[in-house]
Amino acid sequence: EPEVTQTPSHQVTQMGQEVILRCVPISNHLYFYWYRQILGQKVEFLVSFYNNEISEKSEIFDDQFSVERPDGSNFTLKIRSTKLEDSAMYFCASSESGSDNEQFFGPGTRLTVL
Amino acid sequence: SQQGEEDPQALSIQEGENATMNCSYKTSINNLQWYRQNSGRGLVHLILIRSNEREKHSGRLRVTLDTSKKSSSLLITASRAADTASYFCATDTENRDDKIIFGKGTRLHILP
C-alpha cells in the first residue's frame, strides 16, 4: 500500500542552524501539507501546497519557514534559523484533492533544537 | 479558534470492552476525520465521514456524525491491547481551505 515517507526520522541541530526536512508524498497525490506537534500538544497545521505554490499557511509559518517541491517526488520543509521552540515532531501529509479527501500522514521527523 | 475537541481526555477500559470517544466542533464542516497515533509515532488515518453521512463503519470502528449538534463519536468494539493509542478528530474549516484542524485527542489505554 502506498505511504508517505519522511527523512530523517530524528534530526538534532543547534539553535540558529538551518534544517531541511524531507518528505516523499504518495505518488498520485496533488496536495501536500506540513504539520507539527510539540510534545504533549495537539497537531498544528503549518502549510498546504498545491500546483507548486503555497495555498494556505498558518501564523506559525513565518519567514523562517519555506517549502519546496524540488523535483517530481520530494516535498521539503526548510527552517532557516532554528529556535528552541521549533523542537517538535513534524509531519508531512498528502491527499488526492484538498480538504474533500483523506490526508495521509508520514511517520514524522522529530526535530530537537539544542 | 479551536475546532475539534475530544472527550474524554483519557479513557482506560478492560480488553474486550467497547470504547467510545467523542468530538465536538464549532463551525460548519464538509467532513470530519478520525486519526490514531501511537505514542511518539505518526498519525494513522482511520475514517473520513462527510457532512451528509450519519454513520460509517470500518472493521471494529464505528463513527457517527451529528451535524445539528456539531459532534461525532468514534466507537471501537471488542477492544484489544493494540488499540492503546491517542485518537484525534480533525475537521476541515468553514472556509473549505486545505487545512484540517486537530483536536487535543483522547488517550485510550486498554487494560489486559
PDB file of N, CA, C and O in Angstrom, chain A residues 2-60:
ATOM      1  N   PRO A   2       0.602   2.226  -0.854  1.00  0.00           N
ATOM      2  CA  PRO A   2       1.450   3.417  -0.907  1.00  0.00           C
ATOM      3  C   PRO A   2       1.393   4.177   0.418  1.00  0.00           C
ATOM      4  O   PRO A   2       0.359   4.197   1.095  1.00  0.00           O
ATOM      5  N   GLU A   3       2.514   4.802   0.755  1.00  0.00           N
ATOM      6  CA  GLU A   3       2.560   5.552   2.001  1.00  0.00           C
ATOM      7  C   GLU A   3       3.461   6.762   1.847  1.00  0.00           C
ATOM      8  O   GLU A   3       4.299   6.834   0.949  1.00  0.00           O
ATOM      9  N   VAL A   4       3.274   7.700   2.749  1.00  0.00           N
ATOM     10  CA  VAL A   4       4.110   8.887   2.800  1.00  0.00           C
ATOM     11  C   VAL A   4       5.355   8.545   3.616  1.00  0.00           C
ATOM     12  O   VAL A   4       5.246   7.928   4.685  1.00  0.00           O
ATOM     13  N   THR A   5       6.509   8.906   3.108  1.00  0.00           N
ATOM     14  CA  THR A   5       7.746   8.657   3.850  1.00  0.00           C
ATOM     15  C   THR A   5       8.420   9.974   4.194  1.00  0.00           C
ATOM     16  O   THR A   5       8.248  10.979   3.476  1.00  0.00           O
ATOM     17  N   GLN A   6       9.166   9.969   5.288  1.00  0.00           N
ATOM     18  CA  GLN A   6       9.849  11.166   5.735  1.00  0.00           C
ATOM     19  C   GLN A   6      11.260  10.820   6.182  1.00  0.00           C
ATOM     20  O   GLN A   6      11.484   9.768   6.795  1.00  0.00           O
ATOM     21  N   THR A   7      12.181  11.723   5.893  1.00  0.00           N
ATOM     22  CA  THR A   7      13.558  11.558   6.372  1.00  0.00           C
ATOM     23  C   THR A   7      14.081  12.913   6.835  1.00  0.00           C
ATOM     24  O   THR A   7      13.698  13.959   6.281  1.00  0.00           O
ATOM     25  N   PRO A   8      14.959  12.945   7.839  1.00  0.00           N
ATOM     26  CA  PRO A   8      15.312  11.806   8.688  1.00  0.00           C
ATOM     27  C   PRO A   8      14.202  11.539   9.701  1.00  0.00           C
ATOM     28  O   PRO A   8      13.266  12.331   9.815  1.00  0.00           O
ATOM     29  N   SER A   9      14.332  10.481  10.445  1.00  0.00           N
ATOM     30  CA  SER A   9      13.348  10.215  11.487  1.00  0.00           C
ATOM     31  C   SER A   9      13.615  11.093  12.704  1.00  0.00           C
ATOM     32  O   SER A   9      12.698  11.448  13.435  1.00  0.00           O
ATOM     33  N   HIS A  10      14.875  11.443  12.905  1.00  0.00           N
ATOM     34  CA  HIS A  10      15.249  12.303  14.031  1.00  0.00           C
ATOM     35  C   HIS A  10      16.375  13.226  13.591  1.00  0.00           C
ATOM     36  O   HIS A  10      17.339  12.771  12.971  1.00  0.00           O
ATOM     37  N   GLN A  11      16.195  14.496  13.858  1.00  0.00           N
ATOM     38  CA  GLN A  11      17.196  15.496  13.498  1.00  0.00           C
ATOM     39  C   GLN A  11      17.521  16.324  14.739  1.00  0.00           C
ATOM     40  O   GLN A  11      16.618  16.887  15.355  1.00  0.00           O
ATOM     41  N   VAL A  12      18.810  16.366  15.053  1.00  0.00           N
ATOM     42  CA  VAL A  12      19.263  17.202  16.173  1.00  0.00           C
ATOM     43  C   VAL A  12      20.094  18.332  15.582  1.00  0.00           C
ATOM     44  O   VAL A  12      20.975  18.093  14.747  1.00  0.00           O
ATOM     45  N   THR A  13      19.814  19.553  16.009  1.00  0.00           N
ATOM     46  CA  THR A  13      20.525  20.693  15.454  1.00  0.00           C
ATOM     47  C   THR A  13      20.767  21.735  16.533  1.00  0.00           C
ATOM     48  O   THR A  13      20.105  21.748  17.570  1.00  0.00           O
ATOM     49  N   GLN A  14      21.722  22.602  16.250  1.00  0.00           N
ATOM     50  CA  GLN A  14      21.996  23.705  17.169  1.00  0.00           C
ATOM     51  C   GLN A  14      21.095  24.881  16.822  1.00  0.00           C
ATOM     52  O   GLN A  14      20.786  25.130  15.642  1.00  0.00           O
ATOM     53  N   MET A  15      20.718  25.625  17.826  1.00  0.00           N
ATOM     54  CA  MET A  15      19.911  26.823  17.613  1.00  0.00           C
ATOM     55  C   MET A  15      20.602  27.738  16.605  1.00  0.00           C
ATOM     56  O   MET A  15      21.826  27.920  16.656  1.00  0.00           O
ATOM     57  N   GLY A  16      19.823  28.255  15.673  1.00  0.00           N
ATOM     58  CA  GLY A  16      20.363  29.141  14.657  1.00  0.00           C
ATOM     59  C   GLY A  16      20.767  28.450  13.365  1.00  0.00           C
ATOM     60  O   GLY A  16      20.996  29.111  12.350  1.00  0.00           O
ATOM     61  N   GLN A  17      20.825  27.135  13.405  1.00  0.00           N
ATOM     62  CA  GLN A  17      21.184  26.386  12.202  1.00  0.00           C
ATOM     63  C   GLN A  17      19.963  26.186  11.304  1.00  0.00           C
ATOM     64  O   GLN A  17      18.813  26.226  11.752  1.00  0.00           O
ATOM     65  N   GLU A  18      20.243  25.943  10.058  1.00  0.00           N
ATOM     66  CA  GLU A  18      19.179  25.639   9.084  1.00  0.00           C
ATOM     67  C   GLU A  18      18.957  24.126   9.044  1.00  0.00           C
ATOM     68  O   GLU A  18      19.902  23.352   9.131  1.00  0.00           O
ATOM     69  N   VAL A  19      17.690  23.745   8.935  1.00  0.00           N
ATOM     70  CA  VAL A  19      17.379  22.326   8.750  1.00  0.00           C
ATOM     71  C   VAL A  19      16.426  22.163   7.574  1.00  0.00           C
ATOM     72  O   VAL A  19      15.628  23.054   7.282  1.00  0.00           O
ATOM     73  N   ILE A  20      16.566  21.050   6.916  1.00  0.00           N
ATOM     74  CA  ILE A  20      15.643  20.693   5.835  1.00  0.00           C
ATOM     75  C   ILE A  20      15.055  19.328   6.156  1.00  0.00           C
ATOM     76  O   ILE A  20      15.792  18.348   6.330  1.00  0.00           O
ATOM     77  N   LEU A  21      13.751  19.292   6.223  1.00  0.00           N
ATOM     78  CA  LEU A  21      13.041  18.046   6.468  1.00  0.00           C
ATOM     79  C   LEU A  21      12.456  17.579   5.143  1.00  0.00           C
ATOM     80  O   LEU A  21      11.875  18.377   4.403  1.00  0.00           O
ATOM     81  N   ARG A  22      12.602  16.291   4.887  1.00  0.00           N
ATOM     82  CA  ARG A  22      12.214  15.775   3.590  1.00  0.00           C
ATOM     83  C   ARG A  22      11.032  14.829   3.668  1.00  0.00           C
ATOM     84  O   ARG A  22      10.888  14.082   4.629  1.00  0.00           O
ATOM     85  N   CYS A  23      10.252  14.851   2.615  1.00  0.00           N
ATOM     86  CA  CYS A  23       9.045  14.039   2.550  1.00  0.00           C
ATOM     87  C   CYS A  23       8.879  13.543   1.117  1.00  0.00           C
ATOM     88  O   CYS A  23       9.172  14.271   0.169  1.00  0.00           O
ATOM     89  N   VAL A  24       8.431  12.321   0.989  1.00  0.00           N
ATOM     90  CA  VAL A  24       8.008  11.822  -0.316  1.00  0.00           C
ATOM     91  C   VAL A  24       6.531  11.490  -0.199  1.00  0.00           C
ATOM     92  O   VAL A  24       6.151  10.504   0.435  1.00  0.00           O
ATOM     93  N   PRO A  25       5.666  12.322  -0.779  1.00  0.00           N
ATOM     94  CA  PRO A  25       4.220  12.065  -0.701  1.00  0.00           C
ATOM     95  C   PRO A  25       3.832  10.854  -1.546  1.00  0.00           C
ATOM     96  O   PRO A  25       4.641  10.332  -2.318  1.00  0.00           O
ATOM     97  N   ILE A  26       2.598  10.446  -1.409  1.00  0.00           N
ATOM     98  CA  ILE A  26       2.068   9.366  -2.235  1.00  0.00           C
ATOM     99  C   ILE A  26       2.011   9.855  -3.680  1.00  0.00           C
ATOM    100  O   ILE A  26       1.590  10.981  -3.945  1.00  0.00           O
ATOM    101  N   SER A  27       2.403   9.003  -4.597  1.00  0.00           N
ATOM    102  CA  SER A  27       2.765   9.460  -5.940  1.00  0.00           C
ATOM    103  C   SER A  27       1.636  10.129  -6.723  1.00  0.00           C
ATOM    104  O   SER A  27       1.881  11.048  -7.480  1.00  0.00           O
ATOM    105  N   ASN A  28       0.406   9.712  -6.586  1.00  0.00           N
ATOM    106  CA  ASN A  28      -0.650  10.329  -7.375  1.00  0.00           C
ATOM    107  C   ASN A  28      -1.381  11.439  -6.628  1.00  0.00           C
ATOM    108  O   ASN A  28      -2.404  11.944  -7.095  1.00  0.00           O
ATOM    109  N   HIS A  29      -0.850  11.819  -5.479  1.00  0.00           N
ATOM    110  CA  HIS A  29      -1.479  12.888  -4.710  1.00  0.00           C
ATOM    111  C   HIS A  29      -1.016  14.245  -5.212  1.00  0.00           C
ATOM    112  O   HIS A  29       0.106  14.404  -5.686  1.00  0.00           O
ATOM    113  N   LEU A  30      -1.916  15.224  -5.085  1.00  0.00           N
ATOM    114  CA  LEU A  30      -1.639  16.545  -5.634  1.00  0.00           C
ATOM    115  C   LEU A  30      -1.489  17.618  -4.555  1.00  0.00           C
ATOM    116  O   LEU A  30      -1.002  18.705  -4.841  1.00  0.00           O
ATOM    117  N   TYR A  31      -1.965  17.316  -3.355  1.00  0.00           N
ATOM    118  CA  TYR A  31      -1.927  18.297  -2.269  1.00  0.00           C
ATOM    119  C   TYR A  31      -0.950  17.796  -1.214  1.00  0.00           C
ATOM    120  O   TYR A  31      -0.982  16.624  -0.828  1.00  0.00           O
ATOM    121  N   PHE A  32      -0.147  18.716  -0.706  1.00  0.00           N
ATOM    122  CA  PHE A  32       0.876  18.349   0.258  1.00  0.00           C
ATOM    123  C   PHE A  32       0.814  19.304   1.444  1.00  0.00           C
ATOM    124  O   PHE A  32       0.467  20.482   1.289  1.00  0.00           O
ATOM    125  N   TYR A  33       1.142  18.771   2.605  1.00  0.00           N
ATOM    126  CA  TYR A  33       0.979  19.536   3.835  1.00  0.00           C
ATOM    127  C   TYR A  33       2.142  19.280   4.784  1.00  0.00           C
ATOM    128  O   TYR A  33       2.763  18.221   4.762  1.00  0.00           O
ATOM    129  N   TRP A  34       2.375  20.270   5.621  1.00  0.00           N
ATOM    130  CA  TRP A  34       3.239  20.074   6.787  1.00  0.00           C
ATOM    131  C   TRP A  34       2.447  20.460   8.031  1.00  0.00           C
ATOM    132  O   TRP A  34       1.760  21.489   8.051  1.00  0.00           O
ATOM    133  N   TYR A  35       2.590  19.615   9.046  1.00  0.00           N
ATOM    134  CA  TYR A  35       2.015  19.864  10.360  1.00  0.00           C
ATOM    135  C   TYR A  35       3.134  19.672  11.389  1.00  0.00           C
ATOM    136  O   TYR A  35       4.137  19.016  11.123  1.00  0.00           O
ATOM    137  N   ARG A  36       2.929  20.233  12.557  1.00  0.00           N
ATOM    138  CA  ARG A  36       3.876  19.943  13.623  1.00  0.00           C
ATOM    139  C   ARG A  36       3.119  19.633  14.909  1.00  0.00           C
ATOM    140  O   ARG A  36       1.965  20.030  15.098  1.00  0.00           O
ATOM    141  N   GLN A  37       3.809  18.908  15.788  1.00  0.00           N
ATOM    142  CA  GLN A  37       3.214  18.553  17.079  1.00  0.00           C
ATOM    143  C   GLN A  37       4.296  18.724  18.137  1.00  0.00           C
ATOM    144  O   GLN A  37       5.244  17.924  18.210  1.00  0.00           O
ATOM    145  N   ILE A  38       4.164  19.774  18.920  1.00  0.00           N
ATOM    146  CA  ILE A  38       5.048  19.949  20.061  1.00  0.00           C
ATOM    147  C   ILE A  38       4.677  18.891  21.097  1.00  0.00           C
ATOM    148  O   ILE A  38       3.502  18.541  21.239  1.00  0.00           O
ATOM    149  N   LEU A  39       5.668  18.384  21.785  1.00  0.00           N
ATOM    150  CA  LEU A  39       5.467  17.271  22.711  1.00  0.00           C
ATOM    151  C   LEU A  39       4.295  17.516  23.653  1.00  0.00           C
ATOM    152  O   LEU A  39       4.245  18.539  24.347  1.00  0.00           O
ATOM    153  N   GLY A  40       3.353  16.592  23.634  1.00  0.00           N
ATOM    154  CA  GLY A  40       2.212  16.672  24.545  1.00  0.00           C
ATOM    155  C   GLY A  40       1.106  17.595  24.090  1.00  0.00           C
ATOM    156  O   GLY A  40       0.114  17.757  24.800  1.00  0.00           O
ATOM    157  N   GLN A  41       1.273  18.204  22.916  1.00  0.00           N
ATOM    158  CA  GLN A  41       0.257  19.142  22.450  1.00  0.00           C
ATOM    159  C   GLN A  41      -0.424  18.622  21.186  1.00  0.00           C
ATOM    160  O   GLN A  41      -0.106  17.558  20.686  1.00  0.00           O
ATOM    161  N   LYS A  42      -1.376  19.386  20.697  1.00  0.00           N
ATOM    162  CA  LYS A  42      -2.127  18.938  19.526  1.00  0.00           C
ATOM    163  C   LYS A  42      -1.330  19.140  18.249  1.00  0.00           C
ATOM    164  O   LYS A  42      -0.351  19.880  18.206  1.00  0.00           O
ATOM    165  N   VAL A  43      -1.753  18.450  17.225  1.00  0.00           N
ATOM    166  CA  VAL A  43      -1.148  18.586  15.907  1.00  0.00           C
ATOM    167  C   VAL A  43      -1.605  19.914  15.310  1.00  0.00           C
ATOM    168  O   VAL A  43      -2.801  20.219  15.286  1.00  0.00           O
ATOM    169  N   GLU A  44      -0.651  20.698  14.813  1.00  0.00           N
ATOM    170  CA  GLU A  44      -0.964  22.035  14.297  1.00  0.00           C
ATOM    171  C   GLU A  44      -0.611  22.125  12.816  1.00  0.00           C
ATOM    172  O   GLU A  44       0.468  21.709  12.403  1.00  0.00           O
ATOM    173  N   PHE A  45      -1.502  22.703  12.075  1.00  0.00           N
ATOM    174  CA  PHE A  45      -1.282  22.917  10.652  1.00  0.00           C
ATOM    175  C   PHE A  45      -0.207  23.984  10.437  1.00  0.00           C
ATOM    176  O   PHE A  45      -0.199  25.010  11.114  1.00  0.00           O
ATOM    177  N   LEU A  46       0.688  23.730   9.499  1.00  0.00           N
ATOM    178  CA  LEU A  46       1.692  24.730   9.128  1.00  0.00           C
ATOM    179  C   LEU A  46       1.391  25.320   7.749  1.00  0.00           C
ATOM    180  O   LEU A  46       1.255  26.522   7.592  1.00  0.00           O
ATOM    181  N   VAL A  47       1.300  24.432   6.750  1.00  0.00           N
ATOM    182  CA  VAL A  47       1.217  24.924   5.384  1.00  0.00           C
ATOM    183  C   VAL A  47       0.636  23.855   4.473  1.00  0.00           C
ATOM    184  O   VAL A  47       0.778  22.657   4.729  1.00  0.00           O
ATOM    185  N   SER A  48      -0.061  24.305   3.427  1.00  0.00           N
ATOM    186  CA  SER A  48      -0.502  23.402   2.371  1.00  0.00           C
ATOM    187  C   SER A  48       0.062  23.896   1.048  1.00  0.00           C
ATOM    188  O   SER A  48       0.324  25.088   0.868  1.00  0.00           O
ATOM    189  N   PHE A  49       0.230  22.965   0.137  1.00  0.00           N
ATOM    190  CA  PHE A  49       0.963  23.247  -1.109  1.00  0.00           C
ATOM    191  C   PHE A  49       0.259  22.528  -2.233  1.00  0.00           C
ATOM    192  O   PHE A  49      -0.028  21.330  -2.154  1.00  0.00           O
ATOM    193  N   TYR A  50      -0.045  23.263  -3.276  1.00  0.00           N
ATOM    194  CA  TYR A  50      -0.725  22.677  -4.425  1.00  0.00           C
ATOM    195  C   TYR A  50      -0.287  23.409  -5.679  1.00  0.00           C
ATOM    196  O   TYR A  50      -0.137  24.635  -5.673  1.00  0.00           O
ATOM    197  N   ASN A  51      -0.075  22.654  -6.734  1.00  0.00           N
ATOM    198  CA  ASN A  51       0.268  23.256  -8.023  1.00  0.00           C
ATOM    199  C   ASN A  51       1.500  24.143  -7.908  1.00  0.00           C
ATOM    200  O   ASN A  51       1.544  25.252  -8.451  1.00  0.00           O
ATOM    201  N   ASN A  52       2.467  23.644  -7.151  1.00  0.00           N
ATOM    202  CA  ASN A  52       3.766  24.315  -6.996  1.00  0.00           C
ATOM    203  C   ASN A  52       3.716  25.654  -6.282  1.00  0.00           C
ATOM    204  O   ASN A  52       4.612  26.493  -6.476  1.00  0.00           O
ATOM    205  N   GLU A  53       2.684  25.840  -5.478  1.00  0.00           N
ATOM    206  CA  GLU A  53       2.684  27.045  -4.662  1.00  0.00           C
ATOM    207  C   GLU A  53       1.935  26.811  -3.362  1.00  0.00           C
ATOM    208  O   GLU A  53       1.125  25.890  -3.258  1.00  0.00           O
ATOM    209  N   ILE A  54       2.216  27.666  -2.399  1.00  0.00           N
ATOM    210  CA  ILE A  54       1.537  27.583  -1.113  1.00  0.00           C
ATOM    211  C   ILE A  54       0.089  28.005  -1.300  1.00  0.00           C
ATOM    212  O   ILE A  54      -0.200  29.051  -1.871  1.00  0.00           O
ATOM    213  N   SER A  55      -0.828  27.159  -0.825  1.00  0.00           N
ATOM    214  CA  SER A  55      -2.240  27.502  -0.935  1.00  0.00           C
ATOM    215  C   SER A  55      -2.802  28.035   0.379  1.00  0.00           C
ATOM    216  O   SER A  55      -3.771  28.778   0.386  1.00  0.00           O
ATOM    217  N   GLU A  56      -2.173  27.669   1.486  1.00  0.00           N
ATOM    218  CA  GLU A  56      -2.640  28.118   2.788  1.00  0.00           C
ATOM    219  C   GLU A  56      -1.474  28.000   3.769  1.00  0.00           C
ATOM    220  O   GLU A  56      -0.687  27.062   3.667  1.00  0.00           O
ATOM    221  N   LYS A  57      -1.362  28.941   4.685  1.00  0.00           N
ATOM    222  CA  LYS A  57      -0.354  28.807   5.729  1.00  0.00           C
ATOM    223  C   LYS A  57      -0.890  29.378   7.031  1.00  0.00           C
ATOM    224  O   LYS A  57      -1.761  30.233   7.031  1.00  0.00           O
ATOM    225  N   SER A  58      -0.350  28.892   8.134  1.00  0.00           N
ATOM    226  CA  SER A  58      -0.791  29.346   9.448  1.00  0.00           C
ATOM    227  C   SER A  58       0.140  30.453   9.954  1.00  0.00           C
ATOM    228  O   SER A  58       1.171  30.750   9.342  1.00  0.00           O
ATOM    229  N   GLU A  59      -0.259  31.003  11.104  1.00  0.00           N
ATOM    230  CA  GLU A  59       0.556  32.064  11.719  1.00  0.00           C
ATOM    231  C   GLU A  59       1.925  31.543  12.139  1.00  0.00           C
ATOM    232  O   GLU A  59       2.892  32.285  12.250  1.00  0.00           O
ATOM    233  N   ILE A  60       2.002  30.240  12.379  1.00  0.00           N
ATOM    234  CA  ILE A  60       3.275  29.638  12.785  1.00  0.00           C
ATOM    235  C   ILE A  60       4.273  29.716  11.631  1.00  0.00           C
ATOM    236  O   ILE A  60       5.472  29.885  11.838  1.00  0.00           O
TER     237      ILE A  60
END
